[in-house]
Short mmCIF file of C-alpha atoms and ligand atoms in Angstrom, two decimals:
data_model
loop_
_atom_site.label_atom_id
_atom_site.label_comp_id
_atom_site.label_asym_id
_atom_site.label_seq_id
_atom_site.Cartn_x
_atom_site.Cartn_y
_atom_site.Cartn_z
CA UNK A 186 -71.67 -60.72 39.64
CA UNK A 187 -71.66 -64.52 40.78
CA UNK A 188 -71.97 -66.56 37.78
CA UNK A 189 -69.58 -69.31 36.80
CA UNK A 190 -68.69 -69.62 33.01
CA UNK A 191 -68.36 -72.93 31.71
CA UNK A 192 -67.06 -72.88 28.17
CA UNK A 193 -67.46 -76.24 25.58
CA UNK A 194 -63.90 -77.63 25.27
CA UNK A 195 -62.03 -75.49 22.98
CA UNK A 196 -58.36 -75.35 21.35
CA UNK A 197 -56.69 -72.94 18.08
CA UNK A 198 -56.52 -74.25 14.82
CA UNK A 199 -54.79 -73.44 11.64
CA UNK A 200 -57.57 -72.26 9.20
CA UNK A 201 -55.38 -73.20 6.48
CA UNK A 202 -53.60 -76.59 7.28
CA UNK A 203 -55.80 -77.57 10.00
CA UNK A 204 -52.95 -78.41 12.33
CA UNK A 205 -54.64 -77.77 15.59
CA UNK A 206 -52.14 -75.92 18.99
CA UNK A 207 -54.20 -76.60 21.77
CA UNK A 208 -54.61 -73.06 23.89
CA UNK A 209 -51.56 -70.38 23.94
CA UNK A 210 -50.26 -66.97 22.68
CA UNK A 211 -50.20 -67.60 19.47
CA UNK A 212 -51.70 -65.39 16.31
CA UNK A 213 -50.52 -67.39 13.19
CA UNK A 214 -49.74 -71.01 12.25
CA UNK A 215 -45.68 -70.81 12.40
CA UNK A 216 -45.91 -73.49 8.91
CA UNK A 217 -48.43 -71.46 6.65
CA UNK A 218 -48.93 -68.03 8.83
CA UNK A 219 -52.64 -67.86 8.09
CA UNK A 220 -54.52 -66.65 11.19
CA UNK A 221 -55.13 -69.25 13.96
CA UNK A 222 -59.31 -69.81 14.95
CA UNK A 223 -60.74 -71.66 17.60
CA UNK A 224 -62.38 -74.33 17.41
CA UNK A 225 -65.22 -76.04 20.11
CA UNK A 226 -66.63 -79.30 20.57
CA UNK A 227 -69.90 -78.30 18.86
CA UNK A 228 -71.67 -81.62 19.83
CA UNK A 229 -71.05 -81.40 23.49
CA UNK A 230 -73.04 -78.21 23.48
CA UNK A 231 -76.04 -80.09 22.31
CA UNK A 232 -78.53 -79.48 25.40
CA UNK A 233 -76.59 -77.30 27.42
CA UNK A 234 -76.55 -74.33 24.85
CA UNK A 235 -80.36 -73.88 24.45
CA UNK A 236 -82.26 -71.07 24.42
CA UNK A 237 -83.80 -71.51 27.64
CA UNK A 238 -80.71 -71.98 29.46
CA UNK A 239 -79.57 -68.98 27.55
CA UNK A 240 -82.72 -66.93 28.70
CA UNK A 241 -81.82 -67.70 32.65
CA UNK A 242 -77.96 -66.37 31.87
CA UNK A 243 -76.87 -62.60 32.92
CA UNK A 244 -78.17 -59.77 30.14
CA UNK A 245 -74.94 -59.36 28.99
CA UNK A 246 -72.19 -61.66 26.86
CA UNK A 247 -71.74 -64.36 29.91
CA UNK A 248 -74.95 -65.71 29.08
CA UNK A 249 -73.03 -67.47 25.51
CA UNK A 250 -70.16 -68.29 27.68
CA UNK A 251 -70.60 -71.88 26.62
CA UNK A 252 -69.25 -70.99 23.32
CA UNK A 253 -66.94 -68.55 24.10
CA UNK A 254 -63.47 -69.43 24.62
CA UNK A 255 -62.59 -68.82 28.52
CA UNK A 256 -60.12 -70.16 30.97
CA UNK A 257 -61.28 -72.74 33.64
CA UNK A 258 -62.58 -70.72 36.53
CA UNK A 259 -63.30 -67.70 34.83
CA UNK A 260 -66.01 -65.74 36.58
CA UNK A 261 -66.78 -62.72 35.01
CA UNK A 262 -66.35 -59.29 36.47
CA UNK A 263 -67.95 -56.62 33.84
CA UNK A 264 -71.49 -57.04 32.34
CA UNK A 265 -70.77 -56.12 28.93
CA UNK A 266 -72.70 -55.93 25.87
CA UNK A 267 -76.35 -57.31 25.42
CA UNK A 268 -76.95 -53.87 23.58
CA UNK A 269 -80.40 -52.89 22.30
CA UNK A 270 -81.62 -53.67 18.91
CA UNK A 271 -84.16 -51.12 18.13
CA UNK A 272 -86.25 -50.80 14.60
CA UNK A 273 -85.42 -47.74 12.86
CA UNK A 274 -88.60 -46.82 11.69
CA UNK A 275 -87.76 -43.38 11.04
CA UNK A 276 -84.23 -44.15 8.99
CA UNK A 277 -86.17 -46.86 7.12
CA UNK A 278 -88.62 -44.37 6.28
CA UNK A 279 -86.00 -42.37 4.84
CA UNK A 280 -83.96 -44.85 2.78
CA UNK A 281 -86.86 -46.99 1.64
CA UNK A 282 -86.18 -49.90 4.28
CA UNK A 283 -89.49 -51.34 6.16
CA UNK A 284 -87.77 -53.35 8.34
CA UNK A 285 -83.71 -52.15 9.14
CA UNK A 286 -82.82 -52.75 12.62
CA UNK A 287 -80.17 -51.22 14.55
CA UNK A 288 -77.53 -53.19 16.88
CA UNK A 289 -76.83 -50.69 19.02
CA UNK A 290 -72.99 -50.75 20.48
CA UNK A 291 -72.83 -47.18 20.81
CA UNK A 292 -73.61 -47.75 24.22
CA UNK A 293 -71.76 -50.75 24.61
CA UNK A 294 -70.65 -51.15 28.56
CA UNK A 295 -68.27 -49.99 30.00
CA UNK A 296 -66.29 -47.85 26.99
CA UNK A 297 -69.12 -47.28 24.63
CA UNK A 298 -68.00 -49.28 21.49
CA UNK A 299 -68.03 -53.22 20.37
CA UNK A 300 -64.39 -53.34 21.04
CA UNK A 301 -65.58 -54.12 24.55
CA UNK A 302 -66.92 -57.63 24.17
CA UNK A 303 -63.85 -58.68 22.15
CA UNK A 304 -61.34 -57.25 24.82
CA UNK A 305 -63.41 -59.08 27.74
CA UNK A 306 -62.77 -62.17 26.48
CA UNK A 307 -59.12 -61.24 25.58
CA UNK A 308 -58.33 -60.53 28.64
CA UNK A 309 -59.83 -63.45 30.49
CA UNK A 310 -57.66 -65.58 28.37
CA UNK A 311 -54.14 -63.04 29.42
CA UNK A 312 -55.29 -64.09 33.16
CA UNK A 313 -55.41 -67.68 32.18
CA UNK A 314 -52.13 -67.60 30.04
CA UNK A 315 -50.39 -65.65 33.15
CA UNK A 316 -49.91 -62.41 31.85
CA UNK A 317 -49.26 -59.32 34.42
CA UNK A 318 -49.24 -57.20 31.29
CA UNK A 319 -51.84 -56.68 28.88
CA UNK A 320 -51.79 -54.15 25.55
CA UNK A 321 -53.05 -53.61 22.49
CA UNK A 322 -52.17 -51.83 19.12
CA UNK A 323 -55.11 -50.05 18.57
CA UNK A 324 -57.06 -46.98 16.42
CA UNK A 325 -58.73 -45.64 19.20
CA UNK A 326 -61.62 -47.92 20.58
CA UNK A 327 -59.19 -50.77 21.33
CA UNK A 328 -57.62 -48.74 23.60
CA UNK A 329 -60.31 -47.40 25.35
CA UNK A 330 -61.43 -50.61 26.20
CA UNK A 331 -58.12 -52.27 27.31
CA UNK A 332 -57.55 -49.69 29.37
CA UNK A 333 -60.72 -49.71 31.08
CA UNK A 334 -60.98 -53.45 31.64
CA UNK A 335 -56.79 -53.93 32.43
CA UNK A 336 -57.69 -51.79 35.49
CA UNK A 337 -60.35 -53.69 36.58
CA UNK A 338 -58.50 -57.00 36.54
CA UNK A 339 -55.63 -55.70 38.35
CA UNK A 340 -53.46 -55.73 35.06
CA UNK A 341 -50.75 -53.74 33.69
CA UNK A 342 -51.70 -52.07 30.35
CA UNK A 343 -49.21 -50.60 27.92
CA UNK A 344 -51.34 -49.04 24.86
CA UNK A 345 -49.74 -48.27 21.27
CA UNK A 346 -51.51 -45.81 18.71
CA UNK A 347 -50.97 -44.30 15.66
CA UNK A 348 -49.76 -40.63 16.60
CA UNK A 349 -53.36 -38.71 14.99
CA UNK A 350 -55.44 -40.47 16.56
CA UNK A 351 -58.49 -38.30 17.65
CA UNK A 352 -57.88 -36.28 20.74
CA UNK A 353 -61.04 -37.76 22.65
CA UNK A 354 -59.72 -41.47 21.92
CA UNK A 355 -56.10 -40.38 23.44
CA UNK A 356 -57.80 -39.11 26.35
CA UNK A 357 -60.12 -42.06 26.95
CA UNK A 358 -57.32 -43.94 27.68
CA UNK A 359 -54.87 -41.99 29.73
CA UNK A 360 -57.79 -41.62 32.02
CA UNK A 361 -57.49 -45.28 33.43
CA UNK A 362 -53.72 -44.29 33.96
CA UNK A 363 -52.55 -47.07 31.36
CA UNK A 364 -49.22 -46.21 29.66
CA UNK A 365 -50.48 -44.71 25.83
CA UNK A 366 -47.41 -44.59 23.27
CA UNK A 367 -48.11 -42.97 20.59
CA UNK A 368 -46.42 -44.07 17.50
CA UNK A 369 -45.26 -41.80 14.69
CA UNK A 370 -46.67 -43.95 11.82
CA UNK A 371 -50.26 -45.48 10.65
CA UNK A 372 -52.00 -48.73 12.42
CA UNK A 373 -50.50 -50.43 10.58
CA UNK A 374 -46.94 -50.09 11.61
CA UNK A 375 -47.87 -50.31 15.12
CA UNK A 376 -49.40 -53.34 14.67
CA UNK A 377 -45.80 -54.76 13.70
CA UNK A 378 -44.35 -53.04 16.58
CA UNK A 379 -46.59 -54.38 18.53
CA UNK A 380 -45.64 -58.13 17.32
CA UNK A 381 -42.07 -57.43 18.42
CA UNK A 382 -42.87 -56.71 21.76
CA UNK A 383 -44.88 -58.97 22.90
CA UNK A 384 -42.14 -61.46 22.00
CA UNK A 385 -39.56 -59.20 23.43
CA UNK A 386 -41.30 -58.41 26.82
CA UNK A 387 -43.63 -61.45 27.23
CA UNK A 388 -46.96 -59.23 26.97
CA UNK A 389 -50.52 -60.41 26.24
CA UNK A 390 -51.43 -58.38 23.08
CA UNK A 391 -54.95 -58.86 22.65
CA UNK A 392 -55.15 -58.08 19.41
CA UNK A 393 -51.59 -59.75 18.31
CA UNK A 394 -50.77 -63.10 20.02
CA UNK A 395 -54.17 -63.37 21.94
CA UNK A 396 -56.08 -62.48 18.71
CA UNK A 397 -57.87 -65.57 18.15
CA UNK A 398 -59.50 -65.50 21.36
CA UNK A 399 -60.25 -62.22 21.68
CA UNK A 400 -61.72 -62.16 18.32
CA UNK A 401 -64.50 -64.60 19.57
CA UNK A 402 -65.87 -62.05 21.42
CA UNK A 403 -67.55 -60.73 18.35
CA UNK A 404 -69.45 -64.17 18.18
CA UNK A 405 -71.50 -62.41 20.75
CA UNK A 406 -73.32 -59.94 17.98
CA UNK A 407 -74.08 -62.38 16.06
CA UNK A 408 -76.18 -64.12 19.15
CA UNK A 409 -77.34 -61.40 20.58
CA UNK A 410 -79.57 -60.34 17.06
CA UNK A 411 -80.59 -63.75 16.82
CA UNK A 412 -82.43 -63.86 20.12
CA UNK A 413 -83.33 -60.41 20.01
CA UNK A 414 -85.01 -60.76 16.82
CA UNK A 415 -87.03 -63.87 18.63
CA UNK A 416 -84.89 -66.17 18.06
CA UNK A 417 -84.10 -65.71 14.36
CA UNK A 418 -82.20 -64.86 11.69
CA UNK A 419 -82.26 -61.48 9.60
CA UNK A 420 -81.96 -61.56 6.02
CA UNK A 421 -79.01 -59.65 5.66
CA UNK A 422 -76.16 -57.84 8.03
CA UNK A 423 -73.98 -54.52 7.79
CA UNK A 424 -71.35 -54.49 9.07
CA UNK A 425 -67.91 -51.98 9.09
CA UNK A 426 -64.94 -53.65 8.63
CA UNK A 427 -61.48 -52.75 10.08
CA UNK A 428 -58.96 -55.90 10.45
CA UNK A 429 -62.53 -58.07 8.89
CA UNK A 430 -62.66 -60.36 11.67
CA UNK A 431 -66.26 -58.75 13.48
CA UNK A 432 -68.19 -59.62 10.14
CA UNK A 433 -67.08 -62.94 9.87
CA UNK A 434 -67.41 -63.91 13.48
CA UNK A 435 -71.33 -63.21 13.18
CA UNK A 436 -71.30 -65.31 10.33
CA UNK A 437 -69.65 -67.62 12.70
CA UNK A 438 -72.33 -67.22 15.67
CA UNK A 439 -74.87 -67.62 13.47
CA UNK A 440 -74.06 -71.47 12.28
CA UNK A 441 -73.45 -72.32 15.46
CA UNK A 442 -77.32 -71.18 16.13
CA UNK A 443 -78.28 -73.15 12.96
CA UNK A 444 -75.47 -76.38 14.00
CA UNK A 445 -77.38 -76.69 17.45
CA UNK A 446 -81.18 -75.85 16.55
CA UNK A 447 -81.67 -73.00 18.37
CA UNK A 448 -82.45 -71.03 14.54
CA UNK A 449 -83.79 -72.48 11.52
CA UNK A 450 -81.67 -72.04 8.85
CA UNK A 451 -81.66 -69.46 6.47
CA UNK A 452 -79.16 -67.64 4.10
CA UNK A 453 -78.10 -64.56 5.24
CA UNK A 454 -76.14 -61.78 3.16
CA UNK A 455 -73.67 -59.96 4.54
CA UNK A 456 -72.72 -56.47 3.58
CA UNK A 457 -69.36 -55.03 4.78
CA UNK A 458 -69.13 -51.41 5.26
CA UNK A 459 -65.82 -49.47 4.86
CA UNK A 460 -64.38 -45.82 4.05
CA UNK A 461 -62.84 -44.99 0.37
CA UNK A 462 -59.91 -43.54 2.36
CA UNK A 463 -59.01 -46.92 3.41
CA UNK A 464 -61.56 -49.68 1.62
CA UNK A 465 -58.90 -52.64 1.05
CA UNK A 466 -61.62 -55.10 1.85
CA UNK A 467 -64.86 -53.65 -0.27
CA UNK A 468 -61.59 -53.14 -3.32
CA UNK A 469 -61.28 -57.06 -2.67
CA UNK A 470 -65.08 -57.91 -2.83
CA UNK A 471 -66.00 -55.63 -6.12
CA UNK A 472 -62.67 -56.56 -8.17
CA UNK A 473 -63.78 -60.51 -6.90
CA UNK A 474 -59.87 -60.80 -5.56
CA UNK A 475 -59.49 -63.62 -2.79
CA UNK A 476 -56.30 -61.44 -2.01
CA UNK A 477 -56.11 -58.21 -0.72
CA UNK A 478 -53.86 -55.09 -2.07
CA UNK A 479 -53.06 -53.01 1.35
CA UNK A 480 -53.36 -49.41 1.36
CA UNK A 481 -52.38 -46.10 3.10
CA UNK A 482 -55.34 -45.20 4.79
CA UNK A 483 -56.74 -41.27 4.71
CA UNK A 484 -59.90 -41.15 6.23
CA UNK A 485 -61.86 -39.48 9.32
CA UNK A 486 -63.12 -43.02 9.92
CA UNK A 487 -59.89 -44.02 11.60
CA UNK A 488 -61.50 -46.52 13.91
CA UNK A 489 -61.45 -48.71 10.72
CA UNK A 490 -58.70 -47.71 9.37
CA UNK A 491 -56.59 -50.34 8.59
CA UNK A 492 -54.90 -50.78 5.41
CA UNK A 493 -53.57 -53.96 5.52
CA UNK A 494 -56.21 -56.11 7.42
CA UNK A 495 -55.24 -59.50 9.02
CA UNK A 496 -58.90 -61.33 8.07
CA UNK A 497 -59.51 -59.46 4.96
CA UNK A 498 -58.88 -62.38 2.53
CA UNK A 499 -61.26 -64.16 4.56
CA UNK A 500 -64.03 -61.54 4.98
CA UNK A 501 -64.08 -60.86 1.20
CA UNK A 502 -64.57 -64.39 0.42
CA UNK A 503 -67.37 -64.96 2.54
CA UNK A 504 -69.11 -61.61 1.54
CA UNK A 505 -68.77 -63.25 -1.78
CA UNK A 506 -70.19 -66.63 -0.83
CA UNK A 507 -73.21 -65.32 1.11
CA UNK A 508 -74.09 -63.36 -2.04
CA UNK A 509 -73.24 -60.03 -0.29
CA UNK A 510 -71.55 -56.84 -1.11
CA UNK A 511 -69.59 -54.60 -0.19
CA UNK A 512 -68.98 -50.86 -0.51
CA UNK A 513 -67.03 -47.47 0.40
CA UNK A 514 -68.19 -44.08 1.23
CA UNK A 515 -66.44 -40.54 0.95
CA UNK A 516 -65.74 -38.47 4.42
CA UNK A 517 -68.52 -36.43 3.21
CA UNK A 518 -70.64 -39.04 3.14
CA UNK A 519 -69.60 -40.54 6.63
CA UNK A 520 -70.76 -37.40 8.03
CA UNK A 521 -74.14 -37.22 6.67
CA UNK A 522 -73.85 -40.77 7.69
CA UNK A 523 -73.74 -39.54 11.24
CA UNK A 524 -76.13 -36.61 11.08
CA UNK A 525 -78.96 -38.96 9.07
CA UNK A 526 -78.75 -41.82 11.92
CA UNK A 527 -79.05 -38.87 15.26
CA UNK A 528 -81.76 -36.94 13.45
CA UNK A 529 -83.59 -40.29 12.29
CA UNK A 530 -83.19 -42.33 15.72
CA UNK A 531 -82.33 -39.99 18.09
CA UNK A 532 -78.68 -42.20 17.90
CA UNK A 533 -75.25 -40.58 17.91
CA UNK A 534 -72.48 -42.47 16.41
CA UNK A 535 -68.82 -42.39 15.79
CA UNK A 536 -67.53 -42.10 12.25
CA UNK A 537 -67.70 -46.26 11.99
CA UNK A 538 -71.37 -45.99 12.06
CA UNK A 539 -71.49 -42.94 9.89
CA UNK A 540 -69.61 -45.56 7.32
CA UNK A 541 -72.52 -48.00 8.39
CA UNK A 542 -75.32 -46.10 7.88
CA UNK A 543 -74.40 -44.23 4.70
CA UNK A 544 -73.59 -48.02 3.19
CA UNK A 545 -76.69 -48.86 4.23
CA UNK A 546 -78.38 -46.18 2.68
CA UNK A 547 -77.04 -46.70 -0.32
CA UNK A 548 -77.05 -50.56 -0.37
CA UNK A 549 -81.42 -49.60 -0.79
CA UNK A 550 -80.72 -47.53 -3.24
CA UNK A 551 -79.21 -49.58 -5.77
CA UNK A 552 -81.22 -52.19 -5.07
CA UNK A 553 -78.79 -54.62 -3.43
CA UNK A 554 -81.33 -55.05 -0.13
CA UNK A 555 -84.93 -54.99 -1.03
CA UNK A 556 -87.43 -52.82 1.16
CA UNK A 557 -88.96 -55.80 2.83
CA UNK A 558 -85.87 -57.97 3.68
CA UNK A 559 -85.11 -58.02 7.30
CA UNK A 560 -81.96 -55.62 7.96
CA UNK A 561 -79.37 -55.51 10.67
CA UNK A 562 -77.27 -52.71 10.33
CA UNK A 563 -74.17 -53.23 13.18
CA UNK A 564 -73.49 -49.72 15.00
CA UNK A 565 -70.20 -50.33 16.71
CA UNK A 566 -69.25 -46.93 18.49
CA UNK A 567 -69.96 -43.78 20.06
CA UNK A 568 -70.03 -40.08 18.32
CA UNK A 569 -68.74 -38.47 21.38
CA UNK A 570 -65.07 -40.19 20.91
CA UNK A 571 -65.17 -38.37 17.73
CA UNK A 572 -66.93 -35.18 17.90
CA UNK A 573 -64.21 -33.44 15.51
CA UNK A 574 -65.80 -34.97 12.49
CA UNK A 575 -68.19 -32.71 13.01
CA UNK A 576 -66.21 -29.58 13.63
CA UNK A 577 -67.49 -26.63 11.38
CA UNK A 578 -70.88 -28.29 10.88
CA UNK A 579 -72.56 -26.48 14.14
CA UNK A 580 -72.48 -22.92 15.06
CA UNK A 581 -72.23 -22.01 18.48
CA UNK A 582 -75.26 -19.93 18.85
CA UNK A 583 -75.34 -16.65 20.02
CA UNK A 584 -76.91 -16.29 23.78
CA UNK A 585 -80.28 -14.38 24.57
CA UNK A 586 -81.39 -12.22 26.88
CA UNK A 587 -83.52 -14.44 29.69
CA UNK A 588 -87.13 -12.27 28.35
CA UNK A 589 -89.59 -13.38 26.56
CA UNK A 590 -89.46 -10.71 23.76
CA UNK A 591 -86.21 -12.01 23.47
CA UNK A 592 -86.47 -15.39 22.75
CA UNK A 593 -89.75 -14.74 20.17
CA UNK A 594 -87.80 -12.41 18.23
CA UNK A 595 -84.94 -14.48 18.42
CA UNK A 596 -87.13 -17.80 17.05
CA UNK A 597 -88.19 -15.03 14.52
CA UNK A 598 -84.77 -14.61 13.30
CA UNK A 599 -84.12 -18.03 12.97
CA UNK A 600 -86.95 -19.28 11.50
CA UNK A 601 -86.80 -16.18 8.74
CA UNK A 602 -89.95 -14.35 9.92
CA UNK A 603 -89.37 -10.48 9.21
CA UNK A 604 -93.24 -9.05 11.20
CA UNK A 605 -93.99 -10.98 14.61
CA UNK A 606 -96.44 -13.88 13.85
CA UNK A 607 -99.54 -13.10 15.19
CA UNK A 608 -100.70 -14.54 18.42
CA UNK A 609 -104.21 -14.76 19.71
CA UNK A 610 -103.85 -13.48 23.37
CA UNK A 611 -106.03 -14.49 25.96
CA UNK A 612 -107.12 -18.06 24.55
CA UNK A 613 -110.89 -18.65 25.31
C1 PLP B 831 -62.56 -52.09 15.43
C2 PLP B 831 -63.82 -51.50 14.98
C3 PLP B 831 -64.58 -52.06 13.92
C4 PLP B 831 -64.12 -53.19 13.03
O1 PLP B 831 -63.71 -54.33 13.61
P1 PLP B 831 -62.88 -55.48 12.85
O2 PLP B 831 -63.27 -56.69 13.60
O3 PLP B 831 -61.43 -55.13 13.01
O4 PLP B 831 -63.28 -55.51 11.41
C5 PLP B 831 -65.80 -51.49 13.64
N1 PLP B 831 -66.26 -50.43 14.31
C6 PLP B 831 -65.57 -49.85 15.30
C7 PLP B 831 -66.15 -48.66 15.97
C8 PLP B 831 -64.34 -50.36 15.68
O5 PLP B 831 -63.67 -49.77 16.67
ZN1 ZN B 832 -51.20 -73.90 8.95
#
């Protein structure tokens, strides 16, 4: 790919004191330590961020690099994201919703979740900033991602993981030969670790003291279901929520659209999704807290399980302003969750979307979405990284003979007919 990114001048900013810090490494305001953002000159967008210089841009996220936050220079190497949003007819069917879309990051390029448009821009900014070594504390996708991408650029990558993570996530990394430590304790302990070493060695954590920038990268969902629903704005979004920065930053693309004209403005709900075993933020949002009580997380959905999350203050309070909701589903539930969105749409998901969809579902249910409100529900991973959610819920099937009589009398069997059905031979 040739195409030069030219971002709107851009610098971090204390969300809290508004002291601004230019660009560097750095996570939290040292006075208050609330969580850094960044900021653009809006204005100077104005007729260069329209949508029909959009529309001659790369299908993928280079073609919103005006307001994305990348280093001078920066030419992009991986065409990731521009996923499909397709209608889920069938689903909708099912759960009483006439017009639920589906953001499809599944098969997000090139490691199959949304964690790849976040680490992209993460690690554009660890080239600008100097960094020979990138890393990441991650529960599962993370890693996959900064693995992939680190080799790409010619980086060092040095991963850290909670010790049980899945198998297939653990794997998904060693395989682009970055150095995986696995850490005997939850996410959240190696996400302190991970603080301490990127002082200690001088590392770009993308996730720790590159954070703000690589959570800008999410900004890219948000624009990506605006122009793919025509240039336009859904009534509401679901979204899972891990750390709670991905549901805010589409909340964040979103006014920008409205800021520069290229959507008409609208109110749009958003609905965050999360697991009982670890729900700190949807806890927040139904008790009305603007605080957040951390817990230990125990659930299969450990992609979003993180019990102390850096943006949840934040992501509860705007769920709350938007006149959202949120809520928590049981592992049982997750894996219906799963099963109901690949038998529906002929989509397989990871146990993040299995928290997705079975929110969803039940956000129609009681009424919180109405049937004819346009939908977005975000699916952010891929079911093969965690086919052990499933384990126990398939049979390996026994094998047939390669005849005929075989295979009717096995279809027999397994569709409960005792006599052989009877066939007209001959068929005139
Ligand atoms: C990380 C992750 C999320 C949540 O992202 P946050 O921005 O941390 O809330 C959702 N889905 C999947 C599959 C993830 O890996
Ligand atoms: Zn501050």
């Amino acid at each position: 790919m040739s195409y030069s990114c030219t971002s709107t001048a851009y610098e971090l900013k204390c969300n809290e004191c508004g002291k601004r810090f230019g660009n560097q490494p750095l996570s939290a305001c040292p006075d208050c330590l609330a969580p850094l953002e960044v900021i653009y000159d809006l204005d100077s967008a104005r007729g260069v961020f329209t949508r029909e210089a959009i529309a001659k841009g790369p299908a993928n996220i280079w073609r919103y690099a005006t307001l994305l936050p990348l280093p001078k220079g920066f030419e992009p190497d991986l065409p990731v994201g521009f996923t499909p949003l397709v209608k889920a007819r069938n689903l909708g069917r099912r759960i009483g919703a006439n017009h639920l879309y589906i953001k499809n990051d599944a098969v997000c390029f090139p490691t199959l979740s949304f964690k790849d448009r976040v680490v992209s821009v993460a690690l554009a900014n660890a080239q600008g900033f100097g960094f020979d070594t990138v890393g990441c504390s991650s529960t599962g996708n993370l890693a996959n991602s900064v693995a992939a991408q680190a080799v790409r650029l010619g980086l060092k990558a040095c991963i850290l993981v909670p010790a049980d993570l899945e198998p297939a996530k653990i794997l998904n990394t060693q395989v682009y030969g970055a150095r995986l430590v696995r850490i005997d304790g939850n996410y959240d302990h190696v996400n302190r670790l991970c603080t301490q070493i990127a002082e200690e060695y001088n590392w770009g954590f993308v996730n720790v003291n590159l954070r703000p920038y690589y959570a800008e990268g999410s900004k890219s969902v948000g624009y990506e279901i605006a122009e793919q629903l025509g240039w336009r704005l859904p009534d509401n979004v679901v979204v899972p929520m891990a750390g709670g920065s991905l549901i805010r930053k589409i909340r964040k693309a979103f006014q920008e659209l409205i800021y520069l004209g290229l959507v008409e403005d609208k109110p749009v709900r958003f609905f965050g999704a999360q697991a009982t075993g670890c729900s700190p933020i949807s806890h927040a949002v139904k008790q009305g807290w603007d605080y957040i009580e951390p817990q230990r997380p125990n659930t299969i959905a450990r992609s979003l399980a993180i019990g102390n999350p850096a943006d949840g203050p934040a992501a509860a309070k705007m769920i709350r302003q938007t006149g959202g909701w949120a809520e928590d589903v049981s592992d049982v539930e997750i894996v219906s969750g799963i099963q109901e969105l690949a038998e529906t749409e002929g989509i397989f998901t990871e146990t993040a979307g299995g928290v997705t969809t079975a929110v969803t579902a039940r956000l129609y249910a009681h009424g919180r979405i109405s049937s004819d409100e346009i939908t977005v529900s975000c699916i952010t991973g891929n079911g093969l990284k965690t086919t052990d959610a499933l384990a126990g819920h398939y049979q390996q099937e026994r094998a047939v003979r390669p005849r005929l009589a075989d295979f009717d009398a096995y279809l027999r069997e397994l569709d409960g007919v005792a006599e052989p059905a009877l066939v007209t031979v001959g068929g005139n």
